[in-house]
Amino acid sequence: MILAIPSPLAVALGIATAAAYGFAAAAGARLSRKATQWALGLAWLLHAAVLGHGLIGSEPKFGFAPALSVTAWLVLTVYAVESRMYPQLKVRRALAWLGAAAVLLAILFPGTPLHVSASPWLPLHLALGIASYGLFGAAVVHAWLITRAEKQIRLATEPQGGVPLLTLERLTFRFVMAGFVLLSATLLAGLLFSETLYGASVRGWKWDHKTVFSVLAWMSFAVLLIGRVRFGWRGRTARRVLYAGSALLLLSYVGSRFVLEVVLARGAT
């Protein structure tokens, strides 16, 4: 799986990436929109190089910080695509700071080796899970944009001209739906193929913190989508459920791995 390896080259790439993100964030207010996009694009490419370098490692590793790093890169990838269609999106600086923090965190906490008995299919399983993280992360960013736009409208602090609220809302739920599909596939694979993925000693779901929080997150997103279709949920109610589900999903892998790697100083199990 994509990972951060604490080799001199990986550390140098990581520092250069964080510096590029930091420059894009700090200088974004003084540069033109096009110049800021170029700076952010360079940081994004360096970030991709950091993640790509991890694929060459001889000993696969993964952990909470590499998961956050990949998630941040995926969210930035979504923004890069969307900004072509909706140039009014104004989250470049916030996403740049997010990218810088994620890369630095992955340098400090590069993860732990995957279990020796794990299947070669495990990276695909992890990729599905992290992809769902990225899609829900994009949904959260859009929900935050809706909140900010509503506040600006109430306070009349900014003239009209941003992305319409209805468009932002549609995009938010599209990301939620796509993330829900990937999260469902991840959980289903864990249930049906746990012995293949993790070794003969694991059968069915292992009801640890990761599984419990993942199922709770899945239920939250299912309620959100049902509420949207059946009752027309939107606005603050929908955003609260989205934030709650995203927090539970964050706790499922990132939270449990943080406790194992940092608090308890234990390796992969």
Coordinates of N, CA and C in Angstrom, one line a residue, residues 54-179:
G54 N 6.8 5.6 -1.8 CA 6.5 4.6 -0.8 C 6.2 3.2 -1.4
L55 N 5.7 3.2 -2.7 CA 5.4 1.9 -3.4 C 6.6 1.1 -3.7
I56 N 7.8 1.8 -3.7 CA 9.0 1.1 -4.0 C 9.7 0.4 -2.8
G57 N 9.2 0.7 -1.6 CA 9.7 0.1 -0.4 C 9.7 -1.4 -0.4
S58 N 10.7 -2.0 0.2 CA 10.8 -3.5 0.3 C 9.9 -4.0 1.3
E59 N 9.6 -3.3 2.4 CA 8.8 -3.8 3.5 C 7.5 -2.9 3.6
P60 N 6.4 -3.4 3.1 CA 5.2 -2.6 3.2 C 4.8 -2.2 4.6
K61 N 4.5 -0.9 4.7 CA 4.1 -0.3 6.0 C 2.8 0.5 5.8
F62 N 2.1 0.6 6.8 CA 0.9 1.5 6.8 C 0.6 2.0 8.2
G63 N -0.2 3.1 8.3 CA -0.5 3.6 9.6 C -1.4 4.8 9.5
F64 N -1.7 5.4 10.7 CA -2.7 6.5 10.7 C -2.2 7.7 9.9
A65 N -0.9 8.0 10.0 CA -0.4 9.2 9.3 C -0.3 9.0 7.8
P66 N 0.2 7.9 7.3 CA 0.1 7.7 5.8 C -1.3 7.7 5.3
A67 N -2.2 7.1 6.1 CA -3.6 7.2 5.7 C -4.1 8.6 5.6
L68 N -3.8 9.4 6.5 CA -4.2 10.8 6.4 C -3.5 11.5 5.2
S69 N -2.3 11.2 5.0 CA -1.5 11.8 3.9 C -2.2 11.4 2.5
V70 N -2.6 10.2 2.3 CA -3.2 9.7 1.1 C -4.6 10.4 1.0
T71 N -5.3 10.5 2.1 CA -6.6 11.1 2.1 C -6.5 12.6 1.7
A72 N -5.5 13.3 2.3 CA -5.4 14.7 1.9 C -5.0 14.8 0.4
W73 N -4.2 14.0 -0.1 CA -3.9 14.0 -1.5 C -5.1 13.7 -2.4
L74 N -5.9 12.8 -2.0 CA -7.2 12.5 -2.7 C -8.1 13.7 -2.7
V75 N -8.2 14.4 -1.6 CA -9.1 15.6 -1.5 C -8.6 16.7 -2.4
L76 N -7.3 16.8 -2.4 CA -6.7 17.8 -3.3 C -6.8 17.4 -4.8
T77 N -6.8 16.2 -5.1 CA -7.1 15.7 -6.4 C -8.5 16.1 -6.9
V78 N -9.4 15.8 -6.0 CA -10.8 16.2 -6.3 C -10.9 17.7 -6.5
Y79 N -10.3 18.5 -5.7 CA -10.3 19.9 -5.9 C -9.7 20.3 -7.2
A80 N -8.6 19.7 -7.6 CA -7.9 20.0 -8.9 C -8.9 19.8 -10.0
V81 N -9.7 18.7 -10.0 CA -10.6 18.5 -11.0 C -11.8 19.5 -11.0
E82 N -12.3 19.7 -9.8 CA -13.5 20.5 -9.6 C -13.2 22.0 -9.9
S83 N -12.0 22.4 -9.6 CA -11.7 23.8 -9.8 C -11.7 24.2 -11.3
R84 N -11.5 23.2 -12.2 CA -11.6 23.4 -13.6 C -13.1 23.7 -14.0
M85 N -14.0 23.1 -13.3 CA -15.4 23.3 -13.7 C -16.0 24.4 -12.9
Y86 N -15.5 24.6 -11.6 CA -16.1 25.6 -10.7 C -14.9 26.5 -10.2
P87 N -14.4 27.4 -11.0 CA -13.3 28.2 -10.6 C -13.6 29.1 -9.4
Q88 N -14.9 29.2 -9.0 CA -15.3 30.0 -7.9 C -14.9 29.4 -6.5
L89 N -14.6 28.1 -6.5 CA -14.2 27.4 -5.3 C -13.0 28.1 -4.6
K90 N -13.2 28.5 -3.4 CA -12.1 29.2 -2.7 C -11.7 28.5 -1.4
V91 N -11.0 27.3 -1.6 CA -10.5 26.6 -0.5 C -9.0 26.2 -0.7
R92 N -8.3 26.9 -1.6 CA -7.0 26.6 -1.9 C -6.0 26.7 -0.7
R93 N -6.1 27.8 0.0 CA -5.2 27.9 1.2 C -5.5 26.9 2.3
A94 N -6.8 26.7 2.5 CA -7.1 25.7 3.6 C -6.6 24.3 3.2
L95 N -6.8 23.9 1.9 CA -6.3 22.6 1.5 C -4.8 22.5 1.5
A96 N -4.1 23.6 1.1 CA -2.7 23.6 1.1 C -2.1 23.4 2.6
W97 N -2.7 24.1 3.6 CA -2.3 23.8 4.9 C -2.6 22.4 5.4
L98 N -3.7 21.9 4.9 CA -4.0 20.5 5.2 C -3.0 19.5 4.6
G99 N -2.6 19.8 3.4 CA -1.6 18.9 2.7 C -0.3 19.0 3.4
A100 N 0.2 20.2 3.8 CA 1.4 20.4 4.5 C 1.4 19.6 5.8
A101 N 0.4 19.7 6.6 CA 0.3 19.1 7.9 C 0.3 17.5 7.7
A102 N -0.4 17.0 6.7 CA -0.5 15.6 6.5 C 0.8 15.0 6.1
V103 N 1.6 15.7 5.3 CA 2.9 15.2 4.8 C 3.9 15.2 6.0
L104 N 3.9 16.3 6.8 CA 4.8 16.3 7.9 C 4.5 15.2 8.9
L105 N 3.2 15.0 9.1 CA 2.8 14.0 10.1 C 3.3 12.6 9.6
A106 N 3.2 12.3 8.3 CA 3.6 11.1 7.7 C 5.1 10.9 7.8
I107 N 5.9 12.0 7.8 CA 7.3 11.8 8.0 C 7.6 11.4 9.5
L108 N 6.9 12.0 10.4 CA 7.1 11.7 11.8 C 6.6 10.3 12.2
F109 N 5.5 9.9 11.6 CA 4.9 8.6 11.9 C 4.7 7.8 10.6
P110 N 5.7 7.2 10.1 CA 5.7 6.5 8.8 C 4.9 5.2 8.8
G111 N 4.4 4.8 10.0 CA 3.6 3.5 10.0 C 4.4 2.3 10.5
T112 N 3.7 1.2 10.5 CA 4.4 0.0 10.9 C 4.2 -1.1 9.8
P113 N 5.1 -2.1 9.8 CA 4.9 -3.1 8.8 C 3.6 -3.9 8.8
L114 N 3.1 -4.2 7.7 CA 1.9 -5.0 7.6 C 2.2 -6.4 8.1
H115 N 1.2 -7.1 8.6 CA 1.4 -8.5 9.2 C 2.0 -9.4 8.1
V116 N 2.9 -10.2 8.5 CA 3.6 -11.1 7.6 C 2.6 -12.1 6.9
S117 N 1.6 -12.5 7.6 CA 0.6 -13.4 7.1 C -0.5 -12.8 6.2
A118 N -0.4 -11.5 6.0 CA -1.4 -10.8 5.3 C -1.4 -11.2 3.8
S119 N -2.5 -11.1 3.2 CA -2.7 -11.5 1.8 C -2.2 -10.4 0.9
P120 N -1.7 -10.7 -0.4 CA -1.3 -9.7 -1.3 C -2.6 -8.8 -1.7
W121 N -3.8 -9.3 -1.4 CA -5.0 -8.6 -1.7 C -5.3 -7.5 -0.6
L122 N -4.5 -7.5 0.5 CA -4.8 -6.6 1.5 C -4.6 -5.1 1.1
P123 N -3.5 -4.8 0.3 CA -3.4 -3.4 -0.2 C -4.6 -2.9 -1.0
L124 N -5.3 -3.8 -1.8 CA -6.5 -3.4 -2.5 C -7.6 -3.1 -1.5
H125 N -7.7 -3.9 -0.4 CA -8.7 -3.7 0.6 C -8.5 -2.4 1.3
L126 N -7.2 -2.1 1.6 CA -6.9 -0.8 2.3 C -7.1 0.3 1.3
A127 N -6.8 0.1 0.0 CA -7.0 1.2 -1.0 C -8.5 1.6 -1.1
L128 N -9.4 0.6 -1.0 CA -10.8 0.9 -1.0 C -11.2 1.7 0.2
G129 N -10.7 1.3 1.3 CA -11.0 2.1 2.5 C -10.5 3.5 2.5
I130 N -9.3 3.7 2.1 CA -8.7 5.0 2.0 C -9.4 5.9 0.9
A131 N -9.8 5.2 -0.2 CA -10.5 6.0 -1.2 C -11.8 6.5 -0.6
S132 N -12.5 5.7 0.2 CA -13.7 6.2 0.8 C -13.4 7.3 1.8
Y133 N -12.3 7.3 2.5 CA -11.9 8.4 3.3 C -11.8 9.7 2.5
G134 N -11.1 9.5 1.3 CA -11.0 10.7 0.4 C -12.3 11.3 -0.1
L135 N -13.2 10.4 -0.4 CA -14.5 10.9 -0.9 C -15.3 11.6 0.2
F136 N -15.3 10.9 1.4 CA -16.0 11.6 2.5 C -15.3 12.9 2.9
G137 N -14.0 12.9 2.8 CA -13.3 14.1 3.1 C -13.7 15.2 2.1
A138 N -13.8 14.9 0.9 CA -14.3 15.9 -0.1 C -15.7 16.3 0.2
A139 N -16.6 15.4 0.7 CA -17.9 15.8 1.1 C -17.9 16.7 2.2
V140 N -17.0 16.5 3.2 CA -16.9 17.4 4.4 C -16.5 18.8 4.0
V141 N -15.5 18.8 3.0 CA -15.1 20.1 2.5 C -16.2 20.9 1.9
H142 N -17.0 20.2 1.1 CA -18.1 20.9 0.4 C -19.2 21.3 1.5
A143 N -19.4 20.5 2.5 CA -20.4 20.9 3.5 C -19.9 22.1 4.3
W144 N -18.6 22.2 4.5 CA -18.0 23.4 5.1 C -18.2 24.6 4.2
L145 N -18.0 24.4 2.9 CA -18.2 25.5 2.0 C -19.7 26.0 2.0
I146 N -20.6 25.1 2.1 CA -22.0 25.5 2.2 C -22.2 26.3 3.5
T147 N -21.7 25.9 4.6 CA -21.8 26.6 5.9 C -21.2 28.0 5.7
R148 N -20.1 28.1 5.1 CA -19.4 29.4 5.0 C -20.2 30.3 4.0
A149 N -20.8 29.7 3.0 CA -21.6 30.5 2.0 C -22.8 31.0 2.7
E150 N -23.5 30.2 3.5 CA -24.7 30.6 4.1 C -24.4 31.7 5.1
K151 N -23.3 31.6 5.8 CA -22.9 32.7 6.8 C -22.6 34.0 6.0
Q152 N -21.9 33.9 4.9 CA -21.6 35.1 4.1 C -22.9 35.8 3.6
I153 N -23.9 34.9 3.2 CA -25.1 35.5 2.7 C -25.9 36.2 3.8
R154 N -25.9 35.6 5.0 CA -26.6 36.2 6.2 C -26.0 37.6 6.5
L155 N -24.6 37.6 6.5 CA -23.9 38.8 7.0 C -23.6 39.7 5.8
A156 N -23.9 39.3 4.6 CA -23.7 40.1 3.4 C -22.2 40.6 3.4
T157 N -21.3 39.6 3.7 CA -19.9 40.0 3.7 C -19.2 39.8 2.4
E158 N -19.9 39.2 1.5 CA -19.2 38.9 0.2 C -20.3 39.0 -0.9
P159 N -20.0 39.6 -2.0 CA -21.0 39.7 -3.1 C -21.2 38.3 -3.7
Q160 N -22.4 38.1 -4.3 CA -22.7 36.9 -5.0 C -21.7 36.6 -6.1
G161 N -21.5 35.3 -6.5 CA -20.6 35.0 -7.5 C -19.9 33.7 -7.2
G162 N -20.1 33.1 -6.0 CA -19.5 31.8 -5.7 C -20.3 30.7 -6.3
V163 N -19.9 29.5 -6.0 CA -20.7 28.3 -6.5 C -22.0 28.3 -5.8
P164 N -23.1 28.2 -6.6 CA -24.5 28.2 -6.0 C -24.6 27.1 -4.9
L165 N -25.4 27.5 -3.9 CA -25.6 26.5 -2.8 C -26.2 25.2 -3.3
L166 N -27.1 25.2 -4.2 CA -27.7 24.0 -4.6 C -26.7 23.1 -5.3
T167 N -25.8 23.7 -6.1 CA -24.7 23.0 -6.7 C -23.8 22.3 -5.7
L168 N -23.4 23.1 -4.7 CA -22.6 22.6 -3.6 C -23.3 21.4 -2.9
E169 N -24.6 21.6 -2.7 CA -25.3 20.5 -2.0 C -25.3 19.2 -2.8
R170 N -25.6 19.4 -4.1 CA -25.6 18.2 -5.0 C -24.2 17.5 -5.0
L171 N -23.2 18.3 -5.1 CA -21.8 17.7 -5.1 C -21.5 17.0 -3.8
T172 N -22.0 17.6 -2.7 CA -21.8 17.0 -1.4 C -22.4 15.6 -1.4
F173 N -23.6 15.5 -1.8 CA -24.3 14.2 -1.7 C -23.8 13.2 -2.7
R174 N -23.3 13.7 -3.8 CA -22.6 12.8 -4.8 C -21.4 12.1 -4.2
F175 N -20.6 12.9 -3.5 CA -19.4 12.4 -2.8 C -19.8 11.4 -1.7
V176 N -20.9 11.8 -1.0 CA -21.3 10.9 0.1 C -21.8 9.5 -0.5
M177 N -22.5 9.6 -1.6 CA -23.0 8.3 -2.2 C -21.8 7.5 -2.7
A178 N -20.8 8.1 -3.4 CA -19.7 7.4 -3.9 C -18.9 6.8 -2.7
G179 N -18.7 7.6 -1.7 CA -17.9 7.1 -0.5 C -18.7 6.0 0.2

